[in-house]
PDB file of C-alpha atoms in Angstrom:
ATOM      1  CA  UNK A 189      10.622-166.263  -6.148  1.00  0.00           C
ATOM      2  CA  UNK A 190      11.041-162.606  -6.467  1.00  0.00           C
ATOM      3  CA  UNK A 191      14.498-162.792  -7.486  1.00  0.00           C
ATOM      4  CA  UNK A 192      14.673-164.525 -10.811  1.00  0.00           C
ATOM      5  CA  UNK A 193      18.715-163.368 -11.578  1.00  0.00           C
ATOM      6  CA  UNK A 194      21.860-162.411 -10.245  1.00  0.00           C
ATOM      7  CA  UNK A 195      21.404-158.930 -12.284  1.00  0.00           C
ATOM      8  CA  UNK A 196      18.137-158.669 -10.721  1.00  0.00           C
ATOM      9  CA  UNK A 197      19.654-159.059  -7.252  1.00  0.00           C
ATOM     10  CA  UNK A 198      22.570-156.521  -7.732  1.00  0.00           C
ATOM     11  CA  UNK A 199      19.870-154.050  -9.215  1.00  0.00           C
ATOM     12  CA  UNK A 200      17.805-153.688  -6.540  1.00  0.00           C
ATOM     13  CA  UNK A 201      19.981-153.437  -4.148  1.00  0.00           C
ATOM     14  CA  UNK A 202      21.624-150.968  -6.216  1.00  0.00           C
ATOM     15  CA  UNK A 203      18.556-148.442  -6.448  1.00  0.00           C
ATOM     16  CA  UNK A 204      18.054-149.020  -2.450  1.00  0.00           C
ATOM     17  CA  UNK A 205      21.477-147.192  -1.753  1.00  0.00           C
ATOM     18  CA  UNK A 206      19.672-144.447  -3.715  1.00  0.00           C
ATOM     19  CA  UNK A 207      22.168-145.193  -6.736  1.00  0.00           C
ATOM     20  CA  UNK A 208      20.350-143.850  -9.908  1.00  0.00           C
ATOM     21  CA  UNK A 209      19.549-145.571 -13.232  1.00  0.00           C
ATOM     22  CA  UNK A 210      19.405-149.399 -13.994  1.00  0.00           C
ATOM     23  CA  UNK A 211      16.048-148.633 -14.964  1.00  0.00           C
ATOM     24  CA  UNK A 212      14.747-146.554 -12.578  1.00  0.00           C
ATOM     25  CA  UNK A 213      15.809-143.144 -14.258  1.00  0.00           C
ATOM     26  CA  UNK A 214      12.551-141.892 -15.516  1.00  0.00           C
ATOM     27  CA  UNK A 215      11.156-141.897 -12.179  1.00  0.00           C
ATOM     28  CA  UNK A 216       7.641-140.576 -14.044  1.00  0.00           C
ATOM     29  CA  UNK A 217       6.940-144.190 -14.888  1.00  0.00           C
ATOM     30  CA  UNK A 218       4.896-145.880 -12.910  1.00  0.00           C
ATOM     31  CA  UNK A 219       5.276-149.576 -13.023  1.00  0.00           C
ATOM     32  CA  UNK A 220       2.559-151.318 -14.044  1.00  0.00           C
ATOM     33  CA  UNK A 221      -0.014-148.682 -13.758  1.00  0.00           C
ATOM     34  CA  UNK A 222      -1.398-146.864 -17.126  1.00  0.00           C
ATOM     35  CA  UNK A 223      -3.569-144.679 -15.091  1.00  0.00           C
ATOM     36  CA  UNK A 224      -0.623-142.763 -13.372  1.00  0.00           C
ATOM     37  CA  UNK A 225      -1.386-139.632 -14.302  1.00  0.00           C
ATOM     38  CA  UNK A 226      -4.980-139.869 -12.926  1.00  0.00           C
ATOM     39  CA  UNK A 227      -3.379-140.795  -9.659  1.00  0.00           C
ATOM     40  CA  UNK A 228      -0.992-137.605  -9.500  1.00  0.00           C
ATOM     41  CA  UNK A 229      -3.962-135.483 -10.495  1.00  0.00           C
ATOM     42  CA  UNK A 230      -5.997-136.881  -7.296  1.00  0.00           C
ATOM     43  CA  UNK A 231      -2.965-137.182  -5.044  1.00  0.00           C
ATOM     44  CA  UNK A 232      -4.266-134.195  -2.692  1.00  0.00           C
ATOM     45  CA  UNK A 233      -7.662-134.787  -2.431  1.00  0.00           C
ATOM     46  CA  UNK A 234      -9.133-132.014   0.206  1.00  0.00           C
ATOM     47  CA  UNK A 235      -9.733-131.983   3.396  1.00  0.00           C
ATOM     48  CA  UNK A 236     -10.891-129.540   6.529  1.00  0.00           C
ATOM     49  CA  UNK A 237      -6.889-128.582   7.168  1.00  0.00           C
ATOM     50  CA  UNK A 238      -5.611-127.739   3.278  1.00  0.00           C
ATOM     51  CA  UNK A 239      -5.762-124.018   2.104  1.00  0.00           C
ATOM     52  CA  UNK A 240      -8.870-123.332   0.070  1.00  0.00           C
ATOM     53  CA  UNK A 241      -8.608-122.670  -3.471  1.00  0.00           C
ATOM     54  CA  UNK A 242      -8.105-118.861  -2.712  1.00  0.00           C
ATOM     55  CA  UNK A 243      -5.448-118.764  -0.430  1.00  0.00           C
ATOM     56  CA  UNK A 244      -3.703-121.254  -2.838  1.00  0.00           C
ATOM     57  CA  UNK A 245      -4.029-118.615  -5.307  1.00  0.00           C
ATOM     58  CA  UNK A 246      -2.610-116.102  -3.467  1.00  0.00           C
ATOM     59  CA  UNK A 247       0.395-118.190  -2.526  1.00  0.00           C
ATOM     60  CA  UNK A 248       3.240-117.677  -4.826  1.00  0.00           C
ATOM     61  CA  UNK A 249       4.198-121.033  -6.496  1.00  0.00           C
ATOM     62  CA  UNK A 250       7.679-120.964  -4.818  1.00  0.00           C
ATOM     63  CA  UNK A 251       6.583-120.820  -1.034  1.00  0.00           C
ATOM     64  CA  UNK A 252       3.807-123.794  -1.894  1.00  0.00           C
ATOM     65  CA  UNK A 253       5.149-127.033   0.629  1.00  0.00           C
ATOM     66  CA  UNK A 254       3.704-130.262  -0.605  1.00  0.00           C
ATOM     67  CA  UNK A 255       3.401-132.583   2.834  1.00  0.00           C
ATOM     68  CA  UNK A 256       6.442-134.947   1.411  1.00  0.00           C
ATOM     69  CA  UNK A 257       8.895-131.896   1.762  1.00  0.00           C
ATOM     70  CA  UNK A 258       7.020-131.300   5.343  1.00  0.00           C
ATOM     71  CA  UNK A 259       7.386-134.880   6.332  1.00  0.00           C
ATOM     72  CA  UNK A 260      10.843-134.813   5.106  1.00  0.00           C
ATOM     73  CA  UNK A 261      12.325-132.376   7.346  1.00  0.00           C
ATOM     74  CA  UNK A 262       9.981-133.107  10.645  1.00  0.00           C
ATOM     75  CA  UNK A 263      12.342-135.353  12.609  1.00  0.00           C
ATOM     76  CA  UNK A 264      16.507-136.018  12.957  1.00  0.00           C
ATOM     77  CA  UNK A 265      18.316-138.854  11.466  1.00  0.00           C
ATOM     78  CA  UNK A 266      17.414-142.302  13.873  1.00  0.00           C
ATOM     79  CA  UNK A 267      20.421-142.353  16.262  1.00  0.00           C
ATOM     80  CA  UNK A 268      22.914-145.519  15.777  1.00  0.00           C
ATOM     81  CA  UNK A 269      21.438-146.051  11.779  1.00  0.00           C
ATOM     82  CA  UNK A 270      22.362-145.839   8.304  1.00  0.00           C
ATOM     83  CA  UNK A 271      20.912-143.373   5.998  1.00  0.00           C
ATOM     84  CA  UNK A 272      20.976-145.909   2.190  1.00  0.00           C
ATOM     85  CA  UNK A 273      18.337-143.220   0.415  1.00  0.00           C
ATOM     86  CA  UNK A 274      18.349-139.452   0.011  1.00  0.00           C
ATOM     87  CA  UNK A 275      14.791-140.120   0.813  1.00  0.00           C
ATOM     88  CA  UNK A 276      14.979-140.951   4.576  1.00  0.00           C
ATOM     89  CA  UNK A 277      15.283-144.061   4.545  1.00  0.00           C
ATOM     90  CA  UNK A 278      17.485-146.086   7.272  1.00  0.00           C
ATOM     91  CA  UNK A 279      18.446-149.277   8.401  1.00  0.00           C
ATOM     92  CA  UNK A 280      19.630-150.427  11.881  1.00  0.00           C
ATOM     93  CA  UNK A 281      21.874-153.624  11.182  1.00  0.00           C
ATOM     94  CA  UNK A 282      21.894-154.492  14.859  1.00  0.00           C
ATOM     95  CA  UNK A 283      18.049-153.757  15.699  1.00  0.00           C
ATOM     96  CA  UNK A 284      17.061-154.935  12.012  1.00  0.00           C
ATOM     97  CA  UNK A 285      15.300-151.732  11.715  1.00  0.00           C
ATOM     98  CA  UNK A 286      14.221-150.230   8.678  1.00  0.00           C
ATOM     99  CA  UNK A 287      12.912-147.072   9.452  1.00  0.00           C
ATOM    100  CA  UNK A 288      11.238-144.653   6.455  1.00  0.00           C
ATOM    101  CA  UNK A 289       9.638-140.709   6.843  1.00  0.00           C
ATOM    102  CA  UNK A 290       6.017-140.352   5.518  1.00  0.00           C
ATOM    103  CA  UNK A 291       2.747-138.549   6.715  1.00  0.00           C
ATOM    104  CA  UNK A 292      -0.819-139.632   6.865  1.00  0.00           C
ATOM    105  CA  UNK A 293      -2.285-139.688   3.779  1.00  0.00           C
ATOM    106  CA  UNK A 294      -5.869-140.985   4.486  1.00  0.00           C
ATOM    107  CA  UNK A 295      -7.767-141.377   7.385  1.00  0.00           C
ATOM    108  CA  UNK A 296     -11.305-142.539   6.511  1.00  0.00           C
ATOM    109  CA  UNK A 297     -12.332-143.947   2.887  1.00  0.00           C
ATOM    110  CA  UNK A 298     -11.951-147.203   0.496  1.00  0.00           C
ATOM    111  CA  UNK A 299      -8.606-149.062   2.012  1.00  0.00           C
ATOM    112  CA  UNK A 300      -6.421-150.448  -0.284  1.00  0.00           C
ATOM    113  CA  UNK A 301      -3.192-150.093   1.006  1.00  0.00           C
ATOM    114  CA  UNK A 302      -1.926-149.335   4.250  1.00  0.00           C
ATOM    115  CA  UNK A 303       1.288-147.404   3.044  1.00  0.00           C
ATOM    116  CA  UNK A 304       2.322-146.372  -0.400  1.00  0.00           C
ATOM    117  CA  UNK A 305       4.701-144.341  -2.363  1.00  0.00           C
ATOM    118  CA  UNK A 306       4.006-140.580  -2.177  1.00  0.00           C
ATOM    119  CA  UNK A 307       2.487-139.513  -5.450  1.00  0.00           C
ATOM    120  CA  UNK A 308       0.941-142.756  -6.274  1.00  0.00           C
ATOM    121  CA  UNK A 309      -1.952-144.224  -4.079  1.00  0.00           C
ATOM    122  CA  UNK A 310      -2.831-141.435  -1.368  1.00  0.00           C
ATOM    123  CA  UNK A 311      -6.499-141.364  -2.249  1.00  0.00           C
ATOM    124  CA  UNK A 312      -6.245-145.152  -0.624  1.00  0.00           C
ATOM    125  CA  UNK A 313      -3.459-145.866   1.198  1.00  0.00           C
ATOM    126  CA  UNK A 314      -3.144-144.533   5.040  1.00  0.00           C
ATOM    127  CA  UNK A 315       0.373-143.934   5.154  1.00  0.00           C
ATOM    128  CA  UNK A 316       2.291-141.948   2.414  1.00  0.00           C
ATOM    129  CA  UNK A 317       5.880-142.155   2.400  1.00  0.00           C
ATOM    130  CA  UNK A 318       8.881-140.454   0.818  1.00  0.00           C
ATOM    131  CA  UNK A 319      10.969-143.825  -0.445  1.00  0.00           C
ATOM    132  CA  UNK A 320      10.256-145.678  -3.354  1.00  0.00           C
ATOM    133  CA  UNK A 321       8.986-149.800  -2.836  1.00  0.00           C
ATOM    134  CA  UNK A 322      12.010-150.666  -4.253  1.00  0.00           C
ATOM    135  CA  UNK A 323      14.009-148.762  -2.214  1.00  0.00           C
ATOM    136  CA  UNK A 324      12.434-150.171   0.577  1.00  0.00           C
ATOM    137  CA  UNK A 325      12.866-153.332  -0.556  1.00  0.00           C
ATOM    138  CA  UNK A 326      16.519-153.069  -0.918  1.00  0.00           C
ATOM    139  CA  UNK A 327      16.719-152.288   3.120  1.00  0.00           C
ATOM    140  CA  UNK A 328      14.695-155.249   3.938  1.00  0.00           C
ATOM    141  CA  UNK A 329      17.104-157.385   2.235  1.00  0.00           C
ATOM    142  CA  UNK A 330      19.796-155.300   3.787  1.00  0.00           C
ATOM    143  CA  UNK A 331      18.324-156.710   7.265  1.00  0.00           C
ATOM    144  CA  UNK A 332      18.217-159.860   6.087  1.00  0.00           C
ATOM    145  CA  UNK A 333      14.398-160.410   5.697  1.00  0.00           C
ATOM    146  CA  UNK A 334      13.367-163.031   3.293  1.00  0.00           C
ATOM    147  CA  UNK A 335      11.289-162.115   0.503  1.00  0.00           C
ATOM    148  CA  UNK A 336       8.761-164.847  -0.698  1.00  0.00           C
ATOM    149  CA  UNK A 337       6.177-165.096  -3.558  1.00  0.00           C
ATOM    150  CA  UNK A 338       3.265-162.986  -4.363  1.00  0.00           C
ATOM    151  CA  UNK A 339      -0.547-163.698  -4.383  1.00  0.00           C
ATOM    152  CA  UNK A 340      -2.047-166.145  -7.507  1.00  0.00           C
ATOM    153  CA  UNK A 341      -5.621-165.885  -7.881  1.00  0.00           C
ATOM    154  CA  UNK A 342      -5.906-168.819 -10.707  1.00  0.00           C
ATOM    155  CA  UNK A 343      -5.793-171.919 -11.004  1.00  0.00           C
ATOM    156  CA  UNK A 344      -6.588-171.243  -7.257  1.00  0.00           C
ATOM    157  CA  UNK A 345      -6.253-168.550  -5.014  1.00  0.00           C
ATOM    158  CA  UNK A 346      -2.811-168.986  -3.213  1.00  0.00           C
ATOM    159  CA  UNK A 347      -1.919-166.463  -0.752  1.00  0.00           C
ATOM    160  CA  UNK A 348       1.444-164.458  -0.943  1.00  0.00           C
ATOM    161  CA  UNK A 349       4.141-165.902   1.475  1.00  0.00           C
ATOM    162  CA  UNK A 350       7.602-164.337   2.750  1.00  0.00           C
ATOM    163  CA  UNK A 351       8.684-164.116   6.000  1.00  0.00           C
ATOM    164  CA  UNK A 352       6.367-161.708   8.458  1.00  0.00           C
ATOM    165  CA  UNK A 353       7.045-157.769   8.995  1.00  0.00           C
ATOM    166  CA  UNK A 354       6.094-155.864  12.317  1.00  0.00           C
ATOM    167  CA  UNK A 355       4.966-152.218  11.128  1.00  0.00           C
ATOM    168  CA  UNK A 356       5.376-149.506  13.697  1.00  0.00           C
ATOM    169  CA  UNK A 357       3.802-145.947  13.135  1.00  0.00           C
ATOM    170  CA  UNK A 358       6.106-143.372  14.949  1.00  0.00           C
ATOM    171  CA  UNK A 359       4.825-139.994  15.565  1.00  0.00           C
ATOM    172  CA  UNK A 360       3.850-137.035  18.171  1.00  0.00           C
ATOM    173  CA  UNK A 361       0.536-135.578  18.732  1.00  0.00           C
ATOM    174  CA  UNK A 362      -0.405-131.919  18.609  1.00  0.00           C
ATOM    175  CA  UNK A 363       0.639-132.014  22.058  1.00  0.00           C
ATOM    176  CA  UNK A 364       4.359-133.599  21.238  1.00  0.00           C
ATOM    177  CA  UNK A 365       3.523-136.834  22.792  1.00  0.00           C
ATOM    178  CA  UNK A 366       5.269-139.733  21.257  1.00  0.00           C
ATOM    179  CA  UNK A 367       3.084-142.555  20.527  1.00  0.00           C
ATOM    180  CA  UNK A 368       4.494-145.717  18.538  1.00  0.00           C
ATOM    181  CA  UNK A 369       1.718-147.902  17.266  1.00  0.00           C
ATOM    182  CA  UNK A 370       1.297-151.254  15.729  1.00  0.00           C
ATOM    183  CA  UNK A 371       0.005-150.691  12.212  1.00  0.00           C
ATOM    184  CA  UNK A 372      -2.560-152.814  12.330  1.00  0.00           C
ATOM    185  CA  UNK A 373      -4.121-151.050  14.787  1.00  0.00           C
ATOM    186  CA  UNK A 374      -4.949-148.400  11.862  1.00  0.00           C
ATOM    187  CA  UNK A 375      -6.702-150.831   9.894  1.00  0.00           C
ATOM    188  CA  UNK A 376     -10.065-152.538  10.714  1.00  0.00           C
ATOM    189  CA  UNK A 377     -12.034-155.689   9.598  1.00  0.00           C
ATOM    190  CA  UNK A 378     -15.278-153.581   7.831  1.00  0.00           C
ATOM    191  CA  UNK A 379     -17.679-156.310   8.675  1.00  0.00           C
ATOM    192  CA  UNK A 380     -16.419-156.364  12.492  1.00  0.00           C
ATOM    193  CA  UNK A 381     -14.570-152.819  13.167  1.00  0.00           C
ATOM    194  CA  UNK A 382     -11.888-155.353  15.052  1.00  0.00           C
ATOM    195  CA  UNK A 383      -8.351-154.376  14.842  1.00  0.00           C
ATOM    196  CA  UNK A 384      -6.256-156.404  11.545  1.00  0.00           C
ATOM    197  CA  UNK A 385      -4.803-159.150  13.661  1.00  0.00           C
ATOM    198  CA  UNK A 386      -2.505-160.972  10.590  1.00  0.00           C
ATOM    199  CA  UNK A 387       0.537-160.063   9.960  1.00  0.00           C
ATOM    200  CA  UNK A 388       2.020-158.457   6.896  1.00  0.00           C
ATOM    201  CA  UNK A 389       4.517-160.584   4.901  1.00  0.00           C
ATOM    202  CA  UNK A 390       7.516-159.634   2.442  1.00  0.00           C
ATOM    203  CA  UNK A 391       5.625-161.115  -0.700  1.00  0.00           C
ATOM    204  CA  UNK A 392       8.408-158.949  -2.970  1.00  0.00           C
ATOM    205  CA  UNK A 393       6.716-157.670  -6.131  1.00  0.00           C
ATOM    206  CA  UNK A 394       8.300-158.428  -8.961  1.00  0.00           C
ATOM    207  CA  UNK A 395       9.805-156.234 -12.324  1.00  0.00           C
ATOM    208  CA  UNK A 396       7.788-155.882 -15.431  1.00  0.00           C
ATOM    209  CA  UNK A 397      10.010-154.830 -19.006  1.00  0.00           C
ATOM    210  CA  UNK A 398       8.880-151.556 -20.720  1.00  0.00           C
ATOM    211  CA  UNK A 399       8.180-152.880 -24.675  1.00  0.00           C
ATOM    212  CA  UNK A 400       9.289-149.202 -25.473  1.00  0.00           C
ATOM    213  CA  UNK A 401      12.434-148.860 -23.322  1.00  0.00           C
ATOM    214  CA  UNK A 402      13.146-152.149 -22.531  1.00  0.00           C
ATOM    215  CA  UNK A 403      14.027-151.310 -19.678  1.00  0.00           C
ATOM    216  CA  UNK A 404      12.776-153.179 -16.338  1.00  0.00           C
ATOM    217  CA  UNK A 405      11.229-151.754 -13.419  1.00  0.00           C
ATOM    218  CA  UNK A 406       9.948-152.654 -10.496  1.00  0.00           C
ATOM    219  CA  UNK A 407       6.573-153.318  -9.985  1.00  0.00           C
ATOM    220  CA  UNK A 408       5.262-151.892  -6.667  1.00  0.00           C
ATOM    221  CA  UNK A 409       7.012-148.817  -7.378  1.00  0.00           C
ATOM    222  CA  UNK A 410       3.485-147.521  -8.821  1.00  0.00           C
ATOM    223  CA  UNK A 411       2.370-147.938  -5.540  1.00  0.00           C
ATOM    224  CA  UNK A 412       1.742-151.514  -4.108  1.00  0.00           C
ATOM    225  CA  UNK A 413       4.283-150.846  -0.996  1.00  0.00           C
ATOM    226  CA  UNK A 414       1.988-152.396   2.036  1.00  0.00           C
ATOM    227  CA  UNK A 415      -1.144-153.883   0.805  1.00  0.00           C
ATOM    228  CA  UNK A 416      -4.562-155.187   3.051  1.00  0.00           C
ATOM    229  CA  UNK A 417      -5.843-155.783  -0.387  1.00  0.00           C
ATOM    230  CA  UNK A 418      -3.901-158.811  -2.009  1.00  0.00           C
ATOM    231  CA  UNK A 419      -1.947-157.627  -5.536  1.00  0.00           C
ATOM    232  CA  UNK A 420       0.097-159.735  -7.317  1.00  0.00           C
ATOM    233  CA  UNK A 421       2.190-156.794  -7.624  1.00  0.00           C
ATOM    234  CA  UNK A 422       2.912-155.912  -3.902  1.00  0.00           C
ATOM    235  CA  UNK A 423       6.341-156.109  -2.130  1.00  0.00           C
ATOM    236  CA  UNK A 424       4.358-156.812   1.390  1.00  0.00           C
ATOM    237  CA  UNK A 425       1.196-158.357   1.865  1.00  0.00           C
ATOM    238  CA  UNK A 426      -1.376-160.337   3.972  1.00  0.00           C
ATOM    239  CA  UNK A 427      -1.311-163.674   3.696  1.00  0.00           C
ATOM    240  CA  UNK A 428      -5.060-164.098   3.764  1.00  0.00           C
ATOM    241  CA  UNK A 429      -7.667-163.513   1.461  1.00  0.00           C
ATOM    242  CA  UNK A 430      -8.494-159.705   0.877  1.00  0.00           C
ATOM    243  CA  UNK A 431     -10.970-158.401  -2.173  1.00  0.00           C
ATOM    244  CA  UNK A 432      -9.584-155.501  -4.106  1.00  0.00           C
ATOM    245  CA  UNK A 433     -12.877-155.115  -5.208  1.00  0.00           C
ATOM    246  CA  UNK A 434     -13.925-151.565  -4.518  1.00  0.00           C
ATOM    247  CA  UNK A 435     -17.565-152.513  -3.818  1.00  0.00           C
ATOM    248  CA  UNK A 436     -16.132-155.473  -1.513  1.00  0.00           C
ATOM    249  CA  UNK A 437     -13.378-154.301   0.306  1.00  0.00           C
ATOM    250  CA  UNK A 438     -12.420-156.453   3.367  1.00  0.00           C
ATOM    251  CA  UNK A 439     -10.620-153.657   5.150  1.00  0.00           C
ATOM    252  CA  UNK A 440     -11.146-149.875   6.039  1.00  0.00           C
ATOM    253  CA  UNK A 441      -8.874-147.519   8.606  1.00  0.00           C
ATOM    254  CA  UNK A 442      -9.351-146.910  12.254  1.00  0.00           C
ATOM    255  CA  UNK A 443     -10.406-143.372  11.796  1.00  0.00           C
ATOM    256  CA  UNK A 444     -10.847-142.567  15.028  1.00  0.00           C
ATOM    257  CA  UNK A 445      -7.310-143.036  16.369  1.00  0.00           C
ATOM    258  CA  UNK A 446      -5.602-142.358  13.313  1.00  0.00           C
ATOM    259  CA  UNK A 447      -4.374-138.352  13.706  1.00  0.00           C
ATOM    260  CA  UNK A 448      -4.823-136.136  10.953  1.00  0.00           C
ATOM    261  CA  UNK A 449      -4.059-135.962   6.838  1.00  0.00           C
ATOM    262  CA  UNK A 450      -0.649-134.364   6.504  1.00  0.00           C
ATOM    263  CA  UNK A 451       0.542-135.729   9.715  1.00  0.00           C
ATOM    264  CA  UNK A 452       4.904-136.717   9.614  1.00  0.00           C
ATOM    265  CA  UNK A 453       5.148-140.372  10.415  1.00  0.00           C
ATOM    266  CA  UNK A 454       8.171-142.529  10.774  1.00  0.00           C
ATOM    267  CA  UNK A 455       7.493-145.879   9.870  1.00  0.00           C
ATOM    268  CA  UNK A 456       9.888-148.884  11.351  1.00  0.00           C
ATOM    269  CA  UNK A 457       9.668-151.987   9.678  1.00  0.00           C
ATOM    270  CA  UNK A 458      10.515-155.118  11.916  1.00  0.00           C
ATOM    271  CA  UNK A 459      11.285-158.768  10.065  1.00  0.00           C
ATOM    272  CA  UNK A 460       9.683-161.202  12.963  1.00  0.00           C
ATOM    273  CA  UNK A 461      12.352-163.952  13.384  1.00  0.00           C
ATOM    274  CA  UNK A 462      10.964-167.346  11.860  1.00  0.00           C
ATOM    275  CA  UNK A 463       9.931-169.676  14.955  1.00  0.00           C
ATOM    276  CA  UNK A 464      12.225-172.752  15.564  1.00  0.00           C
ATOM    277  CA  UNK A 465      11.303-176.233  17.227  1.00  0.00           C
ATOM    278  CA  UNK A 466      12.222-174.410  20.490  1.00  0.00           C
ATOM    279  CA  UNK A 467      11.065-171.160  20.280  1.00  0.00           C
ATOM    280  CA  UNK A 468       8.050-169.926  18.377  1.00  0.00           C
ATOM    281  CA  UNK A 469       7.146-166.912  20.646  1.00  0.00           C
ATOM    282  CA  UNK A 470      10.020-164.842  19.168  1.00  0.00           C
ATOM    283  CA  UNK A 471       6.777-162.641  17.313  1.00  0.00           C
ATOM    284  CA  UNK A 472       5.994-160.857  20.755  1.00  0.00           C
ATOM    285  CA  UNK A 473       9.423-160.394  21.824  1.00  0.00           C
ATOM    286  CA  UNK A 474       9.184-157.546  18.833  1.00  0.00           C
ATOM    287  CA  UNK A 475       8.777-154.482  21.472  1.00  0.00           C
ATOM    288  CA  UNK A 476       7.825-151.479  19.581  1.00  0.00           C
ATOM    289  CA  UNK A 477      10.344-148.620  19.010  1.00  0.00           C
ATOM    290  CA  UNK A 478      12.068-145.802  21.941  1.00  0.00           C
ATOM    291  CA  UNK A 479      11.138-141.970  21.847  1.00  0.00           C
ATOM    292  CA  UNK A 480      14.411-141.771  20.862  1.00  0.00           C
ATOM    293  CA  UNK A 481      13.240-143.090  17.290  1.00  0.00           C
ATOM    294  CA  UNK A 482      11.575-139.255  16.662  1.00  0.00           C
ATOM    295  CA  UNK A 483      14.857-136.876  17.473  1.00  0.00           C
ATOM    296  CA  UNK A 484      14.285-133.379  17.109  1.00  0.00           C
ATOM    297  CA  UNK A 485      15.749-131.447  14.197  1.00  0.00           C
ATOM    298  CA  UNK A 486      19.341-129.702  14.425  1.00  0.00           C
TER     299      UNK A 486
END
């Protein structure tokens, strides 16, 4: 299980309520992941809408706005939740909402991811957000989802299990239209072009202990957030086989409906209550999110 301790317990729940330190204070690590620095260097990669090199020239330094800070500041606080991160994130006790600010990162190459950390995965992960996995983490727990085990690959492949998570994709078009969309719809089988039908599940990462720190940190914090590649390191993914292999990936995005790079998203995580003996249709009673999810800034 993903929580092996007490300690462990108390300490992620401590960095979701945006508490710092307990291993988490030299937020330049990235878990698990010695080619970090590569990543940051190719976290922007260009596209038809980002200045040219020129005009970033001529831009003083202090009036640059990375898409994270945009993102950040494109939409209120949720109405009737609880802000547990300086880095918008929320929970809704009484909706089980866990809502999280991002943009679109990626709309059309390799899919390995459908959301990450910003600053990690953007070359291959659709959504981009501004909370850390852990963080996020920490408000699923907070909502009462139950985390299960990640994917093993040997002796035999066993998928990653945890209880099932509705992703909604909250945003407004160029036209401020609100559209709320089920994240799978972003993602499509490559040999098919059919819509992702499985759902995702709260596998729950794990830590790994810095040999030069020893300190402990948590693993899908370099990244690994929402996964349609399976990683033994992810806090949610699908419970189904899924290559990671970049010359065999199983999954690419929906490019055509998915709106622009640099786009602010608000994401709303949705644990799908575990069917009983007499009810197991409670998965589409999960109605997608209001208009009133996207208020407008004060």
């Amino acid at each position: 299980m993903f929580v092996r301790s007490i300690g462990q317990f108390i300490w992620i729940l401590t960095i979701g309520f945006g508490c710092q330190g307990l291993g988490l204070a030299q937020e330049t690590k990235q878990a698990a992941n010695p080619d970090a620095e590569t990543e940051k260097e190719i976290r922007m990669l260009p596209s038809i809408d980002d200045p040219s090199d020129d005009e970033k020239e001529q831009t003083p330094v202090d009036e640059m706005v990375t898409r994270d800070q945009v993102a950040a500041k494109a939409f209120g606080p949720p109405p009737g939740a609880k802000s547990i991160s300086p880095r918008n994130l929320w929970i809704d006790a009484k909706k089980s909402f866990v809502i999280l600010d991002g943009y679109v990162a990626m709309n059309d190459g390799p899919l390995e991811m459908f959301a990450c950390p910003a600053g990690t995965k953007e070359h291959e992960s659709v959504v981009a957000t501004i909370a850390k996995s852990s963080e996020v983490h920490a408000a699923l727990l907070a909502v009462n989802a139950q985390s299960g085990t990640t994917v093993r690959f040997l002796p035999r492949y066993v998928p990653a299990t945890g209880q099932r998570i509705r992703v909604w994709v909250c945003y407004r078009d160029k036209d401020g239209k609100f559209h709320a969309v089920d994240g799978r719809k972003w993602v499509q089988r490559a040999e098919s072009g059919k819509s992702m039908e499985v759902d995702w599940v709260f596998a729950g990462s794990g830590f790994w202990t810095d040999p030069s720190d020893n300190h402990e940190y948590y693993r899908a914090d370099s990244g690994d957030m929402i996964c349609v590649s399976n990683f033994s390191t992810a806090m949610m993914d699908i419970p189904v086989a899924s290559s990671a292999d970049a010359s065999q990936l199983d999954y690419t995005p929906m490019t055509k409906i998915i709106p622009q790079r640099g786009t602010p998203v608000r994401m709303v995580l949705v644990p799908i209550p575990v069917p009983t003996d007499t009810d197991d249709e409670k998965a589409k009673e999960i109605k997608p999110p209001t208009e009133d999810i996207l208020p407008a800034v004060r």
